[in-house]
Coordinates of C-alpha atoms in Angstrom, one line a residue:
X4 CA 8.2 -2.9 6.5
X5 CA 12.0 -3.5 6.6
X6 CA 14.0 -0.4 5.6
X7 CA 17.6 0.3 6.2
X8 CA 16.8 4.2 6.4
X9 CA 13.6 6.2 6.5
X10 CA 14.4 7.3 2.5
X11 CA 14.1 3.5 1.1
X12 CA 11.2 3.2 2.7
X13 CA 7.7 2.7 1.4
X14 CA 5.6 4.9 3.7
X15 CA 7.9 7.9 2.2
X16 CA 7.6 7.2 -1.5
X17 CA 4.7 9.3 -2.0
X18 CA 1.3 9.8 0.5
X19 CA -0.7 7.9 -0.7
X20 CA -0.5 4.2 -2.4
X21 CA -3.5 3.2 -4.9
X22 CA -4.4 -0.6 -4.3
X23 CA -5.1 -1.5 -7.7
X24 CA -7.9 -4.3 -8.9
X25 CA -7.4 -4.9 -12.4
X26 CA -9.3 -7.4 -14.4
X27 CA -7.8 -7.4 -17.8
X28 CA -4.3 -6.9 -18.0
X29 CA -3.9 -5.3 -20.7
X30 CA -5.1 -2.1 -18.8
X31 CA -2.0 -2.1 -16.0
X32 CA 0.6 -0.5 -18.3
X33 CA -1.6 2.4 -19.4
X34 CA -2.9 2.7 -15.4
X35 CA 0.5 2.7 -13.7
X36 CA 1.8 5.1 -16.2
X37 CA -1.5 7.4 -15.6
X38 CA -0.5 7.1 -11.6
X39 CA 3.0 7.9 -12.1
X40 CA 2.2 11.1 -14.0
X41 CA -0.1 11.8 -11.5
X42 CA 2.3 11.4 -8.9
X43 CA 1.6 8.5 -7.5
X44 CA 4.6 5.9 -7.9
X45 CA 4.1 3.3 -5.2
X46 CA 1.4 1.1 -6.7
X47 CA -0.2 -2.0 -5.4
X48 CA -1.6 -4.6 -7.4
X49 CA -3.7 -6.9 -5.2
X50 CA -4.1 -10.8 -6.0
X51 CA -7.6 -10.9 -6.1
X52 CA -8.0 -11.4 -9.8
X53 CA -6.4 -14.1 -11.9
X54 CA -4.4 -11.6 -14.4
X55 CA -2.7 -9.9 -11.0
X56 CA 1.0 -11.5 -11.5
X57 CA 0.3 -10.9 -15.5
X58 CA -0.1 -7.2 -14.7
X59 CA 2.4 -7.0 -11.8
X60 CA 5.0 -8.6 -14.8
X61 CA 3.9 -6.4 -17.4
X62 CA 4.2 -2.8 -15.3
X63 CA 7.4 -4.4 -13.7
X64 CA 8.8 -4.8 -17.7
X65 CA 7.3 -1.8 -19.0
X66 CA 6.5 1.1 -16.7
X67 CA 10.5 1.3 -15.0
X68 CA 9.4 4.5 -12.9
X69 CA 6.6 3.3 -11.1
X70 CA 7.6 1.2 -8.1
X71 CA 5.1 -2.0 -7.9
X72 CA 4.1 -4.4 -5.4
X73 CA 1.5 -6.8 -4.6
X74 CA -1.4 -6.8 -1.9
X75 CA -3.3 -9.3 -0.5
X76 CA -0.1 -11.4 0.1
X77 CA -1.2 -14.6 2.3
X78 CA 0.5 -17.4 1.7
X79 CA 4.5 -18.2 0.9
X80 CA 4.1 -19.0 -2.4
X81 CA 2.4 -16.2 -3.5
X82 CA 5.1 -14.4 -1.5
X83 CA 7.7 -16.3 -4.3
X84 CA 5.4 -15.9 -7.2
X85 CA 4.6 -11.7 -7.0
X86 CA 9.0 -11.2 -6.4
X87 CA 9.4 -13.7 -9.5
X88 CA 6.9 -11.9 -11.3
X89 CA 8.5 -8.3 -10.1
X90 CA 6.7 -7.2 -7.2
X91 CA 9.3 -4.6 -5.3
X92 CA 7.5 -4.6 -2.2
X93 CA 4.5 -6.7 -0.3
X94 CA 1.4 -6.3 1.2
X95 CA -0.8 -8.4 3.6
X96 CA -3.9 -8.1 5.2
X97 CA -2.8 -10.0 8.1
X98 CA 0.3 -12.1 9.2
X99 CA 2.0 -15.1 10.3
X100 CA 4.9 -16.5 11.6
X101 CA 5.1 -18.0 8.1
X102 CA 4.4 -15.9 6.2
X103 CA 5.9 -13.1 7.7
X104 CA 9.3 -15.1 7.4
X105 CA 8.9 -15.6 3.8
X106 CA 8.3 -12.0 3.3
X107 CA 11.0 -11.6 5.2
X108 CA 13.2 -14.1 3.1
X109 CA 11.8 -12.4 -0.1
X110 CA 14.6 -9.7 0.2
X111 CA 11.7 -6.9 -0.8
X112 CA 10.5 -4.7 1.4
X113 CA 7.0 -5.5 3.2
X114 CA 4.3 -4.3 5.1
X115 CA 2.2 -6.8 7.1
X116 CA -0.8 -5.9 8.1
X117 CA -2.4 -5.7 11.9
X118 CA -5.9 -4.2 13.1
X119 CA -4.9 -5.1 17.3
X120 CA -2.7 -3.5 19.6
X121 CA -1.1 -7.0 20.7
X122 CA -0.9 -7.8 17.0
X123 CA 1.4 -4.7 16.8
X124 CA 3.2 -5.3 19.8
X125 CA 4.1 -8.8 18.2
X126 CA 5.4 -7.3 15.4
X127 CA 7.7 -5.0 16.9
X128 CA 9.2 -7.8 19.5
X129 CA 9.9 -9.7 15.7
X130 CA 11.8 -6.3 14.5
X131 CA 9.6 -5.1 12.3
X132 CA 8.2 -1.2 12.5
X133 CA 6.0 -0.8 9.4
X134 CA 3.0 -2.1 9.0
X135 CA -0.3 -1.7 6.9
X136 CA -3.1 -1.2 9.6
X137 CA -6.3 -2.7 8.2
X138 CA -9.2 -2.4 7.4
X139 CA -8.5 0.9 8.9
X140 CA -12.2 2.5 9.2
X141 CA -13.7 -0.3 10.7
X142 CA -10.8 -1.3 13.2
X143 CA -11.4 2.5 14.8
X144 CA -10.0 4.8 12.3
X145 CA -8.0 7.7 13.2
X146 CA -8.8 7.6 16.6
X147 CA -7.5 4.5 17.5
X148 CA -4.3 5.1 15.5
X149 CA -4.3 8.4 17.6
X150 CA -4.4 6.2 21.1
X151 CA -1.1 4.1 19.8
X152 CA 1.2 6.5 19.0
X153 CA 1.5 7.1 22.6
X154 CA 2.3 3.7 24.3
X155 CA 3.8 2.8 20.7
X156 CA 5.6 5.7 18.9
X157 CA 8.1 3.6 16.7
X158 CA 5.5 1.9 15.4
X159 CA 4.3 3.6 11.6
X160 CA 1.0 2.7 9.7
X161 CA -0.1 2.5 6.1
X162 CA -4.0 2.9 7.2
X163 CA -6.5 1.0 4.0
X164 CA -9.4 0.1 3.8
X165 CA -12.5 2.4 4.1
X166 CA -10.5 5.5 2.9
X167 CA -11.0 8.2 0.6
X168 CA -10.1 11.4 -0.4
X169 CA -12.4 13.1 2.7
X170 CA -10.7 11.1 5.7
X171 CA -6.9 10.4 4.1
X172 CA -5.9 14.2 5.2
X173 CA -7.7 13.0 8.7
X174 CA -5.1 10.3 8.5
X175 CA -2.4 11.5 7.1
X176 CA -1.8 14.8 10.2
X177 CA -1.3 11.8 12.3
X178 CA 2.3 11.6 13.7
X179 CA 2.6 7.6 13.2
X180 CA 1.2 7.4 9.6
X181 CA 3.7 7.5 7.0
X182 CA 1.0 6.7 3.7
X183 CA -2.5 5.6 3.5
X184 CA -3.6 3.2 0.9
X185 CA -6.8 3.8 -1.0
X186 CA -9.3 3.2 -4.5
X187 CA -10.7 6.3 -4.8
X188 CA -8.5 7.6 -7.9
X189 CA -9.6 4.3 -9.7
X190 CA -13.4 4.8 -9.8
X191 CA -15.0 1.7 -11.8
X192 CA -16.1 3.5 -14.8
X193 CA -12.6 5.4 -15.3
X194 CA -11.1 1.8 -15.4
X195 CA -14.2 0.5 -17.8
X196 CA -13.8 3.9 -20.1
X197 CA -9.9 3.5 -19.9
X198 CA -10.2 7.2 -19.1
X199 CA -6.3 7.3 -18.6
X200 CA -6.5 10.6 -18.1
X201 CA -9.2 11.0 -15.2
X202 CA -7.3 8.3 -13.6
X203 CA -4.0 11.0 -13.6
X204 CA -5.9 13.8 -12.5
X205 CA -7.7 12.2 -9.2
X206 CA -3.9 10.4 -8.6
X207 CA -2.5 13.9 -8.5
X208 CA -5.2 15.3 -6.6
X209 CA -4.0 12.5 -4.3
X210 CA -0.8 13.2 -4.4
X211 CA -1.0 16.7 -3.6
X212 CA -2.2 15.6 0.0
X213 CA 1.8 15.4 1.1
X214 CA 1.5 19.5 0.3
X215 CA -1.6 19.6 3.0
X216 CA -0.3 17.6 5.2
X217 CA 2.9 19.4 5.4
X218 CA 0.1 22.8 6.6
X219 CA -1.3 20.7 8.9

């Protein structure tokens, strides 16, 4: 992801980022509120339901303290349609030379995302340092984001996909991981029961990694 200094950047907002699902969006003001309390600002709203840019508009309006993007970024449009919509950062689980100049153009910050060493390597010949590294478990996990921090140190990760609140701490020692993007403080039911207040305890639990990874 772009940044002009390590403090406007999106790997330092907080340690861990929730990659939000939301169906009805009616529930995305209550749930970015309930992450914010819990500590958890960053919060990604993915575009794999049809109410995503209804909810990314509606915490964008409503819910000034968190700081929301959208996920699952692919194409140029929706790269126009999630900044229109208020998205203040972007996530994709992959990239191109398109798209990653219309993220690029969309003035936000952005976080492409890469799973191969070359794909990483290509990224940093384009400029870019920050990436999301997915889907992180089944790519190699921990170890394999252990093996690139040598040949690769200025390169820094936001590990999803297959992460929860047993491995994140796993990720999160590691030297080259700034955040790691996750579900597990948005179990199913909670979001069904609008159990606001569940969903704020498990996102402070979260949060509170940055104080263990700071022992580690």
């Amino acid at each position: 992801m772009a940044s002009s200094s390590p403090h406007s950047s999106l790997l330092d907002i907080a340690p861990v980022v929730p990659v939000v699902v939301l169906k009805d969006a009616s529930d995305a003001v209550p749930l970015a509120r309930a992450l914010v309390a819990g500590g958890l600002p960053a919060i990604e709203v993915t575009l794999r339901t049809p109410v995503a840019l209804d909810a990314i508009r509606a915490i964008a309006g409503e819910v000034p303290e968190a700081v929301v993007g959208a996920g699952t970024v692919i194409t140029p449009d929706q790269v126009t349609e999630t900044v229109a919509a208020g998205a203040r950062f972007l996530v994709s689980p992959g990239w191109t030379d398109v798209l990653l100049a219309a993220m690029r153009a969309s003035g936000v910050p952005f976080l492409p995302g890469v799973s191969t060493t070359s794909e990483v390597v290509a990224l940093l010949e384009r400029g870019v340092t920050e990436m999301k590294f997915f889907p992180a478990e089944a790519a190699g996990g921990t170890a394999y984001l252990r093996s690139l921090a040598g040949p690769l140190p200025q390169a820094r990760f936001c590990p999803t996909g297959g992460i929860g609140s047993a491995n994140a701490p796993g990720y999160l020692a590691l030297p080259n991981v700034g955040c790691v993007g996750g579900t597990w403080m948005l179990p199913a039911d909670a979001i069904a029961a609008r159990d606001w207040g569940r969903v704020e305890a498990l996102a402070r639990e979260a949060a509170g990694l940055k104080t263990l990874r700071a022992q580690v």
